[in-house]
PDB file of C-alpha atoms in Angstrom:
ATOM      1  CA  MET A 255       9.629 -11.008  35.850  1.00 53.00           C
ATOM      2  CA  ASN A 256      10.480 -13.594  33.227  1.00 72.00           C
ATOM      3  CA  LEU A 257       6.893 -14.926  32.895  1.00 75.00           C
ATOM      4  CA  GLN A 258       5.960 -11.200  32.503  1.00 76.00           C
ATOM      5  CA  ARG A 259       8.486 -10.787  29.709  1.00 79.00           C
ATOM      6  CA  ARG A 260       7.271 -13.962  27.862  1.00 80.00           C
ATOM      7  CA  PHE A 261       3.628 -13.098  28.248  1.00 80.00           C
ATOM      8  CA  LEU A 262       4.299  -9.795  26.600  1.00 80.00           C
ATOM      9  CA  ILE A 263       6.251 -11.384  23.675  1.00 82.00           C
ATOM     10  CA  ALA A 264       3.818 -13.877  23.216  1.00 85.00           C
ATOM     11  CA  VAL A 265       0.749 -11.417  22.719  1.00 86.00           C
ATOM     12  CA  PRO A 266       2.046 -10.017  19.359  1.00 84.00           C
ATOM     13  CA  TYR A 267       3.014 -13.514  18.159  1.00 85.00           C
ATOM     14  CA  ALA A 268      -0.386 -14.891  18.991  1.00 88.00           C
ATOM     15  CA  TRP A 269      -1.771 -11.844  17.402  1.00 87.00           C
ATOM     16  CA  LEU A 270       0.044 -12.501  14.043  1.00 83.00           C
ATOM     17  CA  LEU A 271      -0.715 -16.350  14.329  1.00 84.00           C
ATOM     18  CA  LEU A 272      -4.367 -15.675  14.339  1.00 86.00           C
ATOM     19  CA  LEU A 273      -4.568 -12.690  11.906  1.00 85.00           C
ATOM     20  CA  PHE A 274      -2.125 -13.151   9.496  1.00 85.00           C
ATOM     21  CA  PHE A 275      -0.513 -16.819   9.487  1.00 87.00           C
ATOM     22  CA  VAL A 276      -3.847 -18.786   9.935  1.00 88.00           C
ATOM     23  CA  PRO A 277      -5.572 -16.506   7.092  1.00 89.00           C
ATOM     24  CA  PHE A 278      -2.406 -17.121   4.965  1.00 89.00           C
ATOM     25  CA  VAL A 279      -2.716 -20.808   5.261  1.00 90.00           C
ATOM     26  CA  ILE A 280      -6.244 -20.923   4.285  1.00 90.00           C
ATOM     27  CA  VAL A 281      -5.730 -18.890   1.269  1.00 91.00           C
ATOM     28  CA  LEU A 282      -2.589 -20.660   0.349  1.00 91.00           C
ATOM     29  CA  LYS A 283      -4.923 -23.962   0.631  1.00 91.00           C
ATOM     30  CA  ILE A 284      -7.348 -22.696  -1.625  1.00 92.00           C
ATOM     31  CA  ALA A 285      -4.704 -21.518  -4.226  1.00 93.00           C
ATOM     32  CA  LEU A 286      -3.682 -25.266  -4.398  1.00 92.00           C
ATOM     33  CA  SER A 287      -7.079 -26.494  -4.941  1.00 90.00           C
ATOM     34  CA  ASN A 288      -9.131 -26.684  -8.051  1.00 90.00           C
ATOM     35  CA  ILE A 289     -12.142 -24.523  -9.151  1.00 88.00           C
ATOM     36  CA  ALA A 290     -15.439 -26.624  -8.751  1.00 84.00           C
ATOM     37  CA  LEU A 291     -19.105 -25.957  -9.228  1.00 79.00           C
ATOM     38  CA  ALA A 292     -20.143 -26.281  -5.521  1.00 76.00           C
ATOM     39  CA  ILE A 293     -20.144 -24.661  -2.179  1.00 78.00           C
ATOM     40  CA  PRO A 294     -17.243 -24.089  -1.471  1.00 82.00           C
ATOM     41  CA  PRO A 295     -16.330 -23.286  -5.064  1.00 87.00           C
ATOM     42  CA  TYR A 296     -13.164 -25.399  -5.050  1.00 86.00           C
ATOM     43  CA  GLU A 297     -11.932 -28.940  -4.354  1.00 87.00           C
ATOM     44  CA  PRO A 298     -10.547 -30.836  -2.606  1.00 86.00           C
ATOM     45  CA  THR A 299     -12.278 -30.293   0.857  1.00 83.00           C
ATOM     46  CA  LEU A 300     -10.616 -31.801   3.964  1.00 77.00           C
ATOM     47  CA  SER A 301     -12.900 -34.161   5.926  1.00 75.00           C
ATOM     48  CA  TRP A 302     -11.845 -35.266   9.453  1.00 71.00           C
ATOM     49  CA  SER A 303     -14.394 -38.310   9.162  1.00 72.00           C
ATOM     50  CA  GLU A 304     -12.236 -39.927   6.768  1.00 71.00           C
ATOM     51  CA  GLY A 305      -9.225 -40.457   9.021  1.00 74.00           C
ATOM     52  CA  TRP A 306      -5.581 -40.575   8.056  1.00 78.00           C
ATOM     53  CA  SER A 307      -6.432 -41.959   4.462  1.00 79.00           C
ATOM     54  CA  GLY A 308      -8.551 -38.884   4.024  1.00 78.00           C
ATOM     55  CA  LEU A 309      -5.877 -36.667   5.076  1.00 81.00           C
ATOM     56  CA  VAL A 310      -3.462 -38.472   2.843  1.00 82.00           C
ATOM     57  CA  ALA A 311      -5.844 -38.250  -0.303  1.00 84.00           C
ATOM     58  CA  PHE A 312      -6.851 -34.576   0.548  1.00 82.00           C
ATOM     59  CA  PHE A 313      -2.823 -33.484   0.312  1.00 85.00           C
ATOM     60  CA  ARG A 314      -2.484 -35.653  -2.745  1.00 87.00           C
ATOM     61  CA  GLN A 315      -4.955 -33.555  -4.857  1.00 87.00           C
ATOM     62  CA  LEU A 316      -3.435 -30.357  -4.055  1.00 88.00           C
ATOM     63  CA  ASP A 317      -1.150 -28.971  -6.802  1.00 88.00           C
ATOM     64  CA  PHE A 318       0.476 -25.558  -8.089  1.00 91.00           C
ATOM     65  CA  ASP A 319      -1.592 -25.680 -11.481  1.00 91.00           C
ATOM     66  CA  ASN A 320      -2.900 -22.330 -10.415  1.00 91.00           C
ATOM     67  CA  PHE A 321       0.529 -20.568 -10.041  1.00 92.00           C
ATOM     68  CA  VAL A 322       1.678 -22.087 -13.364  1.00 91.00           C
ATOM     69  CA  PHE A 323      -1.271 -20.752 -14.929  1.00 91.00           C
ATOM     70  CA  LEU A 324      -0.406 -17.123 -13.752  1.00 91.00           C
ATOM     71  CA  THR A 325       2.686 -17.351 -15.749  1.00 90.00           C
ATOM     72  CA  GLN A 326       1.207 -18.491 -18.857  1.00 89.00           C
ATOM     73  CA  ASP A 327      -1.745 -15.771 -18.987  1.00 87.00           C
ATOM     74  CA  SER A 328      -0.262 -12.279 -19.752  1.00 89.00           C
ATOM     75  CA  LEU A 329      -3.325 -10.420 -17.995  1.00 89.00           C
ATOM     76  CA  TYR A 330      -1.810 -11.442 -14.824  1.00 92.00           C
ATOM     77  CA  TRP A 331       2.050 -10.586 -15.044  1.00 91.00           C
ATOM     78  CA  LYS A 332       0.682  -7.331 -16.832  1.00 92.00           C
ATOM     79  CA  ALA A 333      -1.616  -6.404 -14.107  1.00 93.00           C
ATOM     80  CA  TYR A 334       1.205  -6.966 -11.526  1.00 93.00           C
ATOM     81  CA  LEU A 335       3.746  -4.982 -13.690  1.00 93.00           C
ATOM     82  CA  SER A 336       1.086  -2.034 -14.126  1.00 93.00           C
ATOM     83  CA  SER A 337       0.488  -1.865 -10.320  1.00 94.00           C
ATOM     84  CA  LEU A 338       3.812  -2.099  -9.389  1.00 94.00           C
ATOM     85  CA  GLN A 339       4.337   1.251 -11.867  1.00 94.00           C
ATOM     86  CA  ILE A 340       1.368   2.785 -10.505  1.00 94.00           C
ATOM     87  CA  ALA A 341       2.332   2.436  -6.999  1.00 95.00           C
ATOM     88  CA  PHE A 342       5.874   3.333  -7.325  1.00 95.00           C
ATOM     89  CA  PHE A 343       4.967   6.616  -9.040  1.00 96.00           C
ATOM     90  CA  SER A 344       2.221   7.416  -6.713  1.00 96.00           C
ATOM     91  CA  THR A 345       4.657   6.968  -3.832  1.00 96.00           C
ATOM     92  CA  LEU A 346       7.304   9.203  -5.537  1.00 96.00           C
ATOM     93  CA  LEU A 347       4.498  11.953  -6.288  1.00 97.00           C
ATOM     94  CA  THR A 348       3.104  11.443  -2.752  1.00 97.00           C
ATOM     95  CA  LEU A 349       6.733  12.158  -1.270  1.00 96.00           C
ATOM     96  CA  LEU A 350       7.484  15.078  -3.560  1.00 96.00           C
ATOM     97  CA  VAL A 351       4.013  16.524  -2.025  1.00 96.00           C
ATOM     98  CA  GLY A 352       4.414  15.410   1.444  1.00 95.00           C
ATOM     99  CA  PHE A 353       7.891  16.130   2.258  1.00 96.00           C
ATOM    100  CA  PRO A 354       7.534  19.876   1.829  1.00 95.00           C
ATOM    101  CA  VAL A 355       4.340  19.874   3.840  1.00 95.00           C
ATOM    102  CA  ALA A 356       5.984  18.055   6.783  1.00 95.00           C
ATOM    103  CA  LEU A 357       9.007  20.133   6.750  1.00 94.00           C
ATOM    104  CA  GLY A 358       6.449  23.289   6.776  1.00 93.00           C
ATOM    105  CA  MET A 359       4.754  21.800   9.866  1.00 93.00           C
ATOM    106  CA  ALA A 360       7.978  21.091  11.605  1.00 92.00           C
ATOM    107  CA  ASN A 361       9.382  24.534  11.047  1.00 89.00           C
ATOM    108  CA  ALA A 362       5.796  25.986  12.104  1.00 90.00           C
ATOM    109  CA  PRO A 363       5.693  27.930  15.562  1.00 89.00           C
ATOM    110  CA  GLU A 364       4.746  25.031  18.093  1.00 88.00           C
ATOM    111  CA  ARG A 365       1.364  26.508  18.843  1.00 90.00           C
ATOM    112  CA  TRP A 366       0.422  26.069  15.349  1.00 91.00           C
ATOM    113  CA  ARG A 367       1.603  22.613  14.883  1.00 90.00           C
ATOM    114  CA  PRO A 368      -1.467  20.832  16.545  1.00 89.00           C
ATOM    115  CA  MET A 369      -3.797  22.704  14.142  1.00 92.00           C
ATOM    116  CA  LEU A 370      -1.781  21.848  11.370  1.00 91.00           C
ATOM    117  CA  MET A 371      -1.698  18.102  12.264  1.00 91.00           C
ATOM    118  CA  LEU A 372      -5.400  18.372  12.638  1.00 91.00           C
ATOM    119  CA  MET A 373      -5.983  19.544   8.948  1.00 91.00           C
ATOM    120  CA  ILE A 374      -3.519  16.530   7.909  1.00 91.00           C
ATOM    121  CA  ILE A 375      -5.829  14.076   9.297  1.00 90.00           C
ATOM    122  CA  LEU A 376      -9.283  15.724   8.896  1.00 88.00           C
ATOM    123  CA  PRO A 377     -10.042  13.889   5.733  1.00 86.00           C
ATOM    124  CA  PHE A 378     -10.112  10.613   7.614  1.00 85.00           C
ATOM    125  CA  TRP A 379     -13.089  11.973   9.440  1.00 87.00           C
ATOM    126  CA  THR A 380     -14.971  11.793   6.179  1.00 86.00           C
ATOM    127  CA  SER A 381     -15.923   8.220   4.472  1.00 87.00           C
ATOM    128  CA  PHE A 382     -13.342   7.118   2.070  1.00 87.00           C
ATOM    129  CA  LEU A 383     -15.809   6.453  -0.577  1.00 88.00           C
ATOM    130  CA  ILE A 384     -17.437   9.828  -0.319  1.00 90.00           C
ATOM    131  CA  ARG A 385     -13.992  11.406  -0.761  1.00 91.00           C
ATOM    132  CA  ILE A 386     -13.365   9.414  -3.772  1.00 91.00           C
ATOM    133  CA  TYR A 387     -16.774  10.078  -5.267  1.00 89.00           C
ATOM    134  CA  SER A 388     -16.168  13.888  -4.771  1.00 91.00           C
ATOM    135  CA  TRP A 389     -13.103  13.577  -6.948  1.00 91.00           C
ATOM    136  CA  MET A 390     -15.302  11.911  -9.471  1.00 90.00           C
ATOM    137  CA  GLY A 391     -17.216  15.285  -9.691  1.00 88.00           C
ATOM    138  CA  ILE A 392     -14.236  17.376  -9.768  1.00 90.00           C
ATOM    139  CA  LEU A 393     -12.639  15.545 -12.614  1.00 90.00           C
ATOM    140  CA  ASN A 394     -15.441  14.806 -14.923  1.00 88.00           C
ATOM    141  CA  GLN A 395     -15.781  16.888 -18.097  1.00 85.00           C
ATOM    142  CA  GLU A 396     -18.663  18.689 -16.470  1.00 85.00           C
ATOM    143  CA  GLY A 397     -16.567  18.963 -13.117  1.00 84.00           C
ATOM    144  CA  LEU A 398     -15.271  21.857 -10.966  1.00 87.00           C
ATOM    145  CA  LEU A 399     -11.643  21.450 -12.473  1.00 88.00           C
ATOM    146  CA  ASN A 400     -12.778  21.720 -16.157  1.00 87.00           C
ATOM    147  CA  GLN A 401     -15.352  24.311 -15.652  1.00 89.00           C
ATOM    148  CA  LEU A 402     -12.369  26.517 -13.964  1.00 88.00           C
ATOM    149  CA  LEU A 403     -10.004  25.927 -16.522  1.00 88.00           C
ATOM    150  CA  LEU A 404     -12.542  27.080 -19.169  1.00 89.00           C
ATOM    151  CA  TRP A 405     -13.534  29.984 -17.265  1.00 88.00           C
ATOM    152  CA  VAL A 406      -9.949  31.401 -16.837  1.00 87.00           C
ATOM    153  CA  GLY A 407      -9.350  30.674 -20.547  1.00 85.00           C
ATOM    154  CA  VAL A 408      -6.417  28.059 -20.321  1.00 83.00           C
ATOM    155  CA  ILE A 409      -8.268  25.286 -22.190  1.00 83.00           C
ATOM    156  CA  ASP A 410     -11.122  25.685 -25.072  1.00 84.00           C
ATOM    157  CA  ASP A 411     -12.618  22.189 -24.674  1.00 85.00           C
ATOM    158  CA  PRO A 412     -13.201  20.146 -21.540  1.00 86.00           C
ATOM    159  CA  LEU A 413     -10.247  17.993 -20.759  1.00 86.00           C
ATOM    160  CA  LYS A 414     -10.609  13.948 -20.242  1.00 87.00           C
ATOM    161  CA  MET A 415      -9.418  13.343 -16.935  1.00 87.00           C
ATOM    162  CA  ILE A 416     -11.803  10.791 -15.326  1.00 89.00           C
ATOM    163  CA  ASN A 417     -11.121   7.021 -16.261  1.00 87.00           C
ATOM    164  CA  THR A 418      -7.600   7.672 -16.916  1.00 89.00           C
ATOM    165  CA  ASN A 419      -4.404   6.618 -14.951  1.00 89.00           C
ATOM    166  CA  PHE A 420      -4.131  10.640 -13.976  1.00 91.00           C
ATOM    167  CA  ALA A 421      -7.356  10.348 -12.202  1.00 92.00           C
ATOM    168  CA  VAL A 422      -5.593   7.435 -10.294  1.00 94.00           C
ATOM    169  CA  TYR A 423      -2.660   9.166  -9.407  1.00 95.00           C
ATOM    170  CA  ILE A 424      -4.738  11.918  -7.992  1.00 94.00           C
ATOM    171  CA  GLY A 425      -6.913   9.888  -6.081  1.00 94.00           C
ATOM    172  CA  ILE A 426      -3.843   7.685  -4.498  1.00 95.00           C
ATOM    173  CA  VAL A 427      -1.941  10.843  -3.607  1.00 95.00           C
ATOM    174  CA  TYR A 428      -4.816  12.501  -2.232  1.00 94.00           C
ATOM    175  CA  THR A 429      -5.825   9.533  -0.379  1.00 93.00           C
ATOM    176  CA  TYR A 430      -2.328   8.455   1.139  1.00 95.00           C
ATOM    177  CA  LEU A 431      -0.745  11.700   1.556  1.00 94.00           C
ATOM    178  CA  PRO A 432      -1.275  11.824   5.469  1.00 94.00           C
ATOM    179  CA  PHE A 433       0.492   8.676   5.600  1.00 94.00           C
ATOM    180  CA  MET A 434       3.582   9.965   4.081  1.00 95.00           C
ATOM    181  CA  VAL A 435       3.478  13.270   5.936  1.00 95.00           C
ATOM    182  CA  LEU A 436       3.066  12.200   9.585  1.00 94.00           C
ATOM    183  CA  PRO A 437       5.989   9.715   9.529  1.00 94.00           C
ATOM    184  CA  ILE A 438       8.273  12.266   7.911  1.00 95.00           C
ATOM    185  CA  TYR A 439       7.005  15.105  10.161  1.00 95.00           C
ATOM    186  CA  ALA A 440       7.789  12.815  13.398  1.00 92.00           C
ATOM    187  CA  THR A 441      11.384  12.411  12.240  1.00 93.00           C
ATOM    188  CA  LEU A 442      11.954  16.229  11.292  1.00 93.00           C
ATOM    189  CA  GLU A 443      10.320  17.631  14.599  1.00 90.00           C
ATOM    190  CA  LYS A 444      12.959  15.851  16.377  1.00 88.00           C
ATOM    191  CA  LEU A 445      15.712  17.619  14.041  1.00 86.00           C
ATOM    192  CA  ASN A 446      18.061  19.493  16.104  1.00 85.00           C
ATOM    193  CA  PRO A 447      18.352  22.955  14.585  1.00 84.00           C
ATOM    194  CA  ALA A 448      21.847  23.236  16.140  1.00 85.00           C
ATOM    195  CA  LEU A 449      22.924  20.811  13.426  1.00 86.00           C
ATOM    196  CA  LEU A 450      21.804  23.205  10.669  1.00 83.00           C
ATOM    197  CA  GLU A 451      23.488  26.151  12.223  1.00 82.00           C
ATOM    198  CA  ALA A 452      26.540  24.331  12.529  1.00 87.00           C
ATOM    199  CA  ALA A 453      26.419  23.257   9.006  1.00 84.00           C
ATOM    200  CA  GLN A 454      26.044  26.956   8.009  1.00 82.00           C
ATOM    201  CA  ASP A 455      28.771  28.048  10.401  1.00 79.00           C
ATOM    202  CA  LEU A 456      30.986  25.375   8.358  1.00 81.00           C
ATOM    203  CA  GLY A 457      30.298  27.187   4.806  1.00 82.00           C
ATOM    204  CA  CYS A 458      26.998  25.565   3.922  1.00 82.00           C
ATOM    205  CA  ASN A 459      24.045  27.659   2.429  1.00 85.00           C
ATOM    206  CA  ARG A 460      20.530  26.782   3.025  1.00 84.00           C
ATOM    207  CA  THR A 461      20.001  24.610   0.150  1.00 85.00           C
ATOM    208  CA  GLN A 462      23.443  22.652   0.962  1.00 87.00           C
ATOM    209  CA  SER A 463      22.426  22.257   4.738  1.00 88.00           C
ATOM    210  CA  PHE A 464      19.060  20.875   3.635  1.00 88.00           C
ATOM    211  CA  TRP A 465      20.648  18.228   1.521  1.00 89.00           C
ATOM    212  CA  LEU A 466      23.440  17.480   3.542  1.00 89.00           C
ATOM    213  CA  VAL A 467      21.552  17.305   7.069  1.00 89.00           C
ATOM    214  CA  THR A 468      17.735  17.680   7.015  1.00 90.00           C
ATOM    215  CA  VAL A 469      17.378  14.903   4.008  1.00 90.00           C
ATOM    216  CA  PRO A 470      19.739  12.344   5.447  1.00 91.00           C
ATOM    217  CA  LEU A 471      18.329  12.809   9.109  1.00 90.00           C
ATOM    218  CA  SER A 472      14.944  12.298   7.879  1.00 92.00           C
ATOM    219  CA  LYS A 473      15.631   8.805   5.951  1.00 91.00           C
ATOM    220  CA  PRO A 474      13.627   6.915   8.833  1.00 89.00           C
ATOM    221  CA  GLY A 475      10.669   8.939   8.121  1.00 92.00           C
ATOM    222  CA  VAL A 476      10.925   8.989   4.387  1.00 93.00           C
ATOM    223  CA  ILE A 477      11.134   5.047   4.443  1.00 92.00           C
ATOM    224  CA  ALA A 478       8.371   4.473   6.666  1.00 90.00           C
ATOM    225  CA  GLY A 479       6.231   6.890   4.693  1.00 94.00           C
ATOM    226  CA  CYS A 480       6.937   5.378   1.261  1.00 93.00           C
ATOM    227  CA  PHE A 481       6.195   1.893   2.924  1.00 92.00           C
ATOM    228  CA  LEU A 482       3.019   3.130   4.160  1.00 92.00           C
ATOM    229  CA  VAL A 483       2.007   4.493   0.937  1.00 94.00           C
ATOM    230  CA  PHE A 484       3.703   1.781  -1.717  1.00 94.00           C
ATOM    231  CA  ILE A 485       1.914  -1.058   0.057  1.00 92.00           C
ATOM    232  CA  PRO A 486      -1.674  -0.256   0.071  1.00 92.00           C
ATOM    233  CA  ALA A 487      -1.402   1.407  -3.417  1.00 94.00           C
ATOM    234  CA  LEU A 488      -0.149  -1.740  -4.944  1.00 92.00           C
ATOM    235  CA  GLY A 489      -3.337  -3.613  -4.172  1.00 90.00           C
ATOM    236  CA  GLU A 490      -5.672  -0.866  -4.464  1.00 91.00           C
ATOM    237  CA  PHE A 491      -9.098  -1.685  -5.766  1.00 89.00           C
ATOM    238  CA  VAL A 492     -11.755   1.163  -5.055  1.00 90.00           C
ATOM    239  CA  ILE A 493      -9.476   4.136  -6.642  1.00 93.00           C
ATOM    240  CA  PRO A 494      -8.750   2.562  -9.968  1.00 91.00           C
ATOM    241  CA  SER A 495     -12.245   1.282 -10.147  1.00 89.00           C
ATOM    242  CA  LEU A 496     -14.116   4.226  -9.711  1.00 90.00           C
ATOM    243  CA  LEU A 497     -11.257   6.933 -11.001  1.00 91.00           C
ATOM    244  CA  GLY A 498      -9.625   4.745 -13.522  1.00 88.00           C
ATOM    245  CA  GLY A 499     -12.320   2.825 -15.335  1.00 77.00           C
ATOM    246  CA  SER A 500     -12.019  -0.263 -17.292  1.00 77.00           C
ATOM    247  CA  GLN A 501      -8.706   1.083 -19.083  1.00 79.00           C
ATOM    248  CA  THR A 502      -6.671   1.210 -15.520  1.00 85.00           C
ATOM    249  CA  LEU A 503      -5.333  -2.381 -15.243  1.00 88.00           C
ATOM    250  CA  MET A 504      -4.410  -3.151 -11.383  1.00 91.00           C
ATOM    251  CA  ILE A 505      -3.900  -6.465  -9.692  1.00 92.00           C
ATOM    252  CA  GLY A 506      -6.455  -5.254  -6.995  1.00 90.00           C
ATOM    253  CA  LYS A 507      -9.547  -5.094  -9.713  1.00 90.00           C
ATOM    254  CA  VAL A 508      -8.186  -8.495 -11.338  1.00 90.00           C
ATOM    255  CA  LEU A 509      -8.458 -10.107  -7.888  1.00 90.00           C
ATOM    256  CA  TRP A 510     -11.895  -8.860  -7.207  1.00 90.00           C
ATOM    257  CA  GLU A 511     -12.970 -10.033 -10.735  1.00 89.00           C
ATOM    258  CA  GLU A 512     -11.553 -13.465 -10.147  1.00 90.00           C
ATOM    259  CA  PHE A 513     -13.276 -13.670  -7.004  1.00 88.00           C
ATOM    260  CA  PHE A 514     -16.695 -12.305  -7.675  1.00 86.00           C
ATOM    261  CA  SER A 515     -17.209 -12.237 -11.314  1.00 86.00           C
ATOM    262  CA  ASN A 516     -15.479 -15.462 -12.426  1.00 86.00           C
ATOM    263  CA  ARG A 517     -15.971 -17.232  -9.129  1.00 88.00           C
ATOM    264  CA  ASP A 518     -12.623 -18.544  -9.445  1.00 90.00           C
ATOM    265  CA  TRP A 519     -11.527 -18.802  -5.978  1.00 91.00           C
ATOM    266  CA  PRO A 520      -8.334 -20.805  -6.468  1.00 93.00           C
ATOM    267  CA  VAL A 521      -6.903 -18.670  -9.097  1.00 93.00           C
ATOM    268  CA  ALA A 522      -7.815 -15.568  -7.158  1.00 92.00           C
ATOM    269  CA  SER A 523      -6.117 -16.958  -4.193  1.00 93.00           C
ATOM    270  CA  ALA A 524      -3.042 -17.566  -6.386  1.00 93.00           C
ATOM    271  CA  VAL A 525      -3.020 -14.067  -7.177  1.00 93.00           C
ATOM    272  CA  ALA A 526      -3.361 -12.822  -3.862  1.00 92.00           C
ATOM    273  CA  ILE A 527      -0.275 -15.000  -2.534  1.00 93.00           C
ATOM    274  CA  VAL A 528       1.892 -13.783  -5.326  1.00 93.00           C
ATOM    275  CA  LEU A 529       0.884 -10.387  -4.367  1.00 91.00           C
ATOM    276  CA  LEU A 530       1.718 -10.811  -0.712  1.00 90.00           C
ATOM    277  CA  LEU A 531       5.257 -12.283  -1.790  1.00 88.00           C
ATOM    278  CA  ILE A 532       5.811  -9.290  -3.932  1.00 88.00           C
ATOM    279  CA  LEU A 533       5.312  -7.100  -1.017  1.00 86.00           C
ATOM    280  CA  ILE A 534       6.888  -9.210   1.909  1.00 86.00           C
ATOM    281  CA  ILE A 535      10.077 -10.251  -0.018  1.00 81.00           C
ATOM    282  CA  PRO A 536      11.497  -6.777  -0.381  1.00 78.00           C
ATOM    283  CA  ILE A 537      10.376  -5.680   3.213  1.00 81.00           C
ATOM    284  CA  ILE A 538      12.306  -8.517   4.729  1.00 83.00           C
ATOM    285  CA  LEU A 539      15.481  -7.946   2.525  1.00 77.00           C
ATOM    286  CA  PHE A 540      15.283  -4.252   3.521  1.00 78.00           C
ATOM    287  CA  GLN A 541      15.093  -5.161   7.193  1.00 80.00           C
ATOM    288  CA  ARG A 542      18.162  -7.496   6.886  1.00 82.00           C
ATOM    289  CA  ASN A 543      20.195  -4.943   5.149  1.00 77.00           C
ATOM    290  CA  GLU A 544      19.071  -2.234   7.841  1.00 76.00           C
ATOM    291  CA  GLN A 545      20.005  -4.814  10.643  1.00 79.00           C
ATOM    292  CA  LYS A 546      23.630  -5.457   8.877  1.00 79.00           C
ATOM    293  CA  GLN A 547      24.125  -1.929   8.643  1.00 75.00           C
ATOM    294  CA  ARG A 548      23.527  -1.213  12.236  1.00 76.00           C
ATOM    295  CA  GLU A 549      25.692  -4.284  13.133  1.00 76.00           C
ATOM    296  CA  ALA A 550      28.423  -2.905  11.013  1.00 75.00           C
ATOM    297  CA  GLU A 551      28.285   0.638  12.815  1.00 69.00           C
ATOM    298  CA  ALA A 552      28.321  -0.952  16.220  1.00 62.00           C
TER     299      ALA A 552
END
């Protein structure tokens, strides 16, 4: 039995080792290298044929110059701040849209819930790129949305919506809405209706019982949904490239340009390492805070 437990524990750790830690070490090594006009486009490279002296010389050539360069060029920290801003407000907008949807699904009759769940996950059956390209057709100046507003008489001239941050927010909210709805729905579905009835018996109206009972008990789903939206939105590349255009500055676009346009793999790897730290450190701090709260309650 003890051997089985060790095996079950070893499987996820082996998975993390192969698919996270090893690639992280490789990217970190490239980030500590220097750009070179060669294949691969960085130096130094490790050669085991030179023995111990070659290994020592290899590590001596590694440095943190690329990380220092990120702090000196305003493009990178502006891209990080812009990405954090867009990811934060996109997550907030997704929460404002997704919470009522999840609440409506949880309060719907049980026979309708599978169909509502299917409607939420149905967009995943279509290619991600096709869905983004469809929004390009909807938001451009000759698109469906402008034509509808002109026909209704709300506007006199077509609005410029494509190649703006507005289009980026629309694309992110639309794309990641299921990642917000599903965790919140899973939490609200388990909510005991008797708690709401008890709150109303104690003098709370529906609004008060919602804020005092439903919202606090939905906290785990809200936190999970916010993480599932914020993390991929921070490093998003396709949506700002297609809907935001050249004026939208996000770190995912900078990362792609450094890798493929400038062919500066060391700087691009440094950008990726910093982005990973921005994502991992808050998650670790949050988990430690949650663990301390559970220990205090116990």
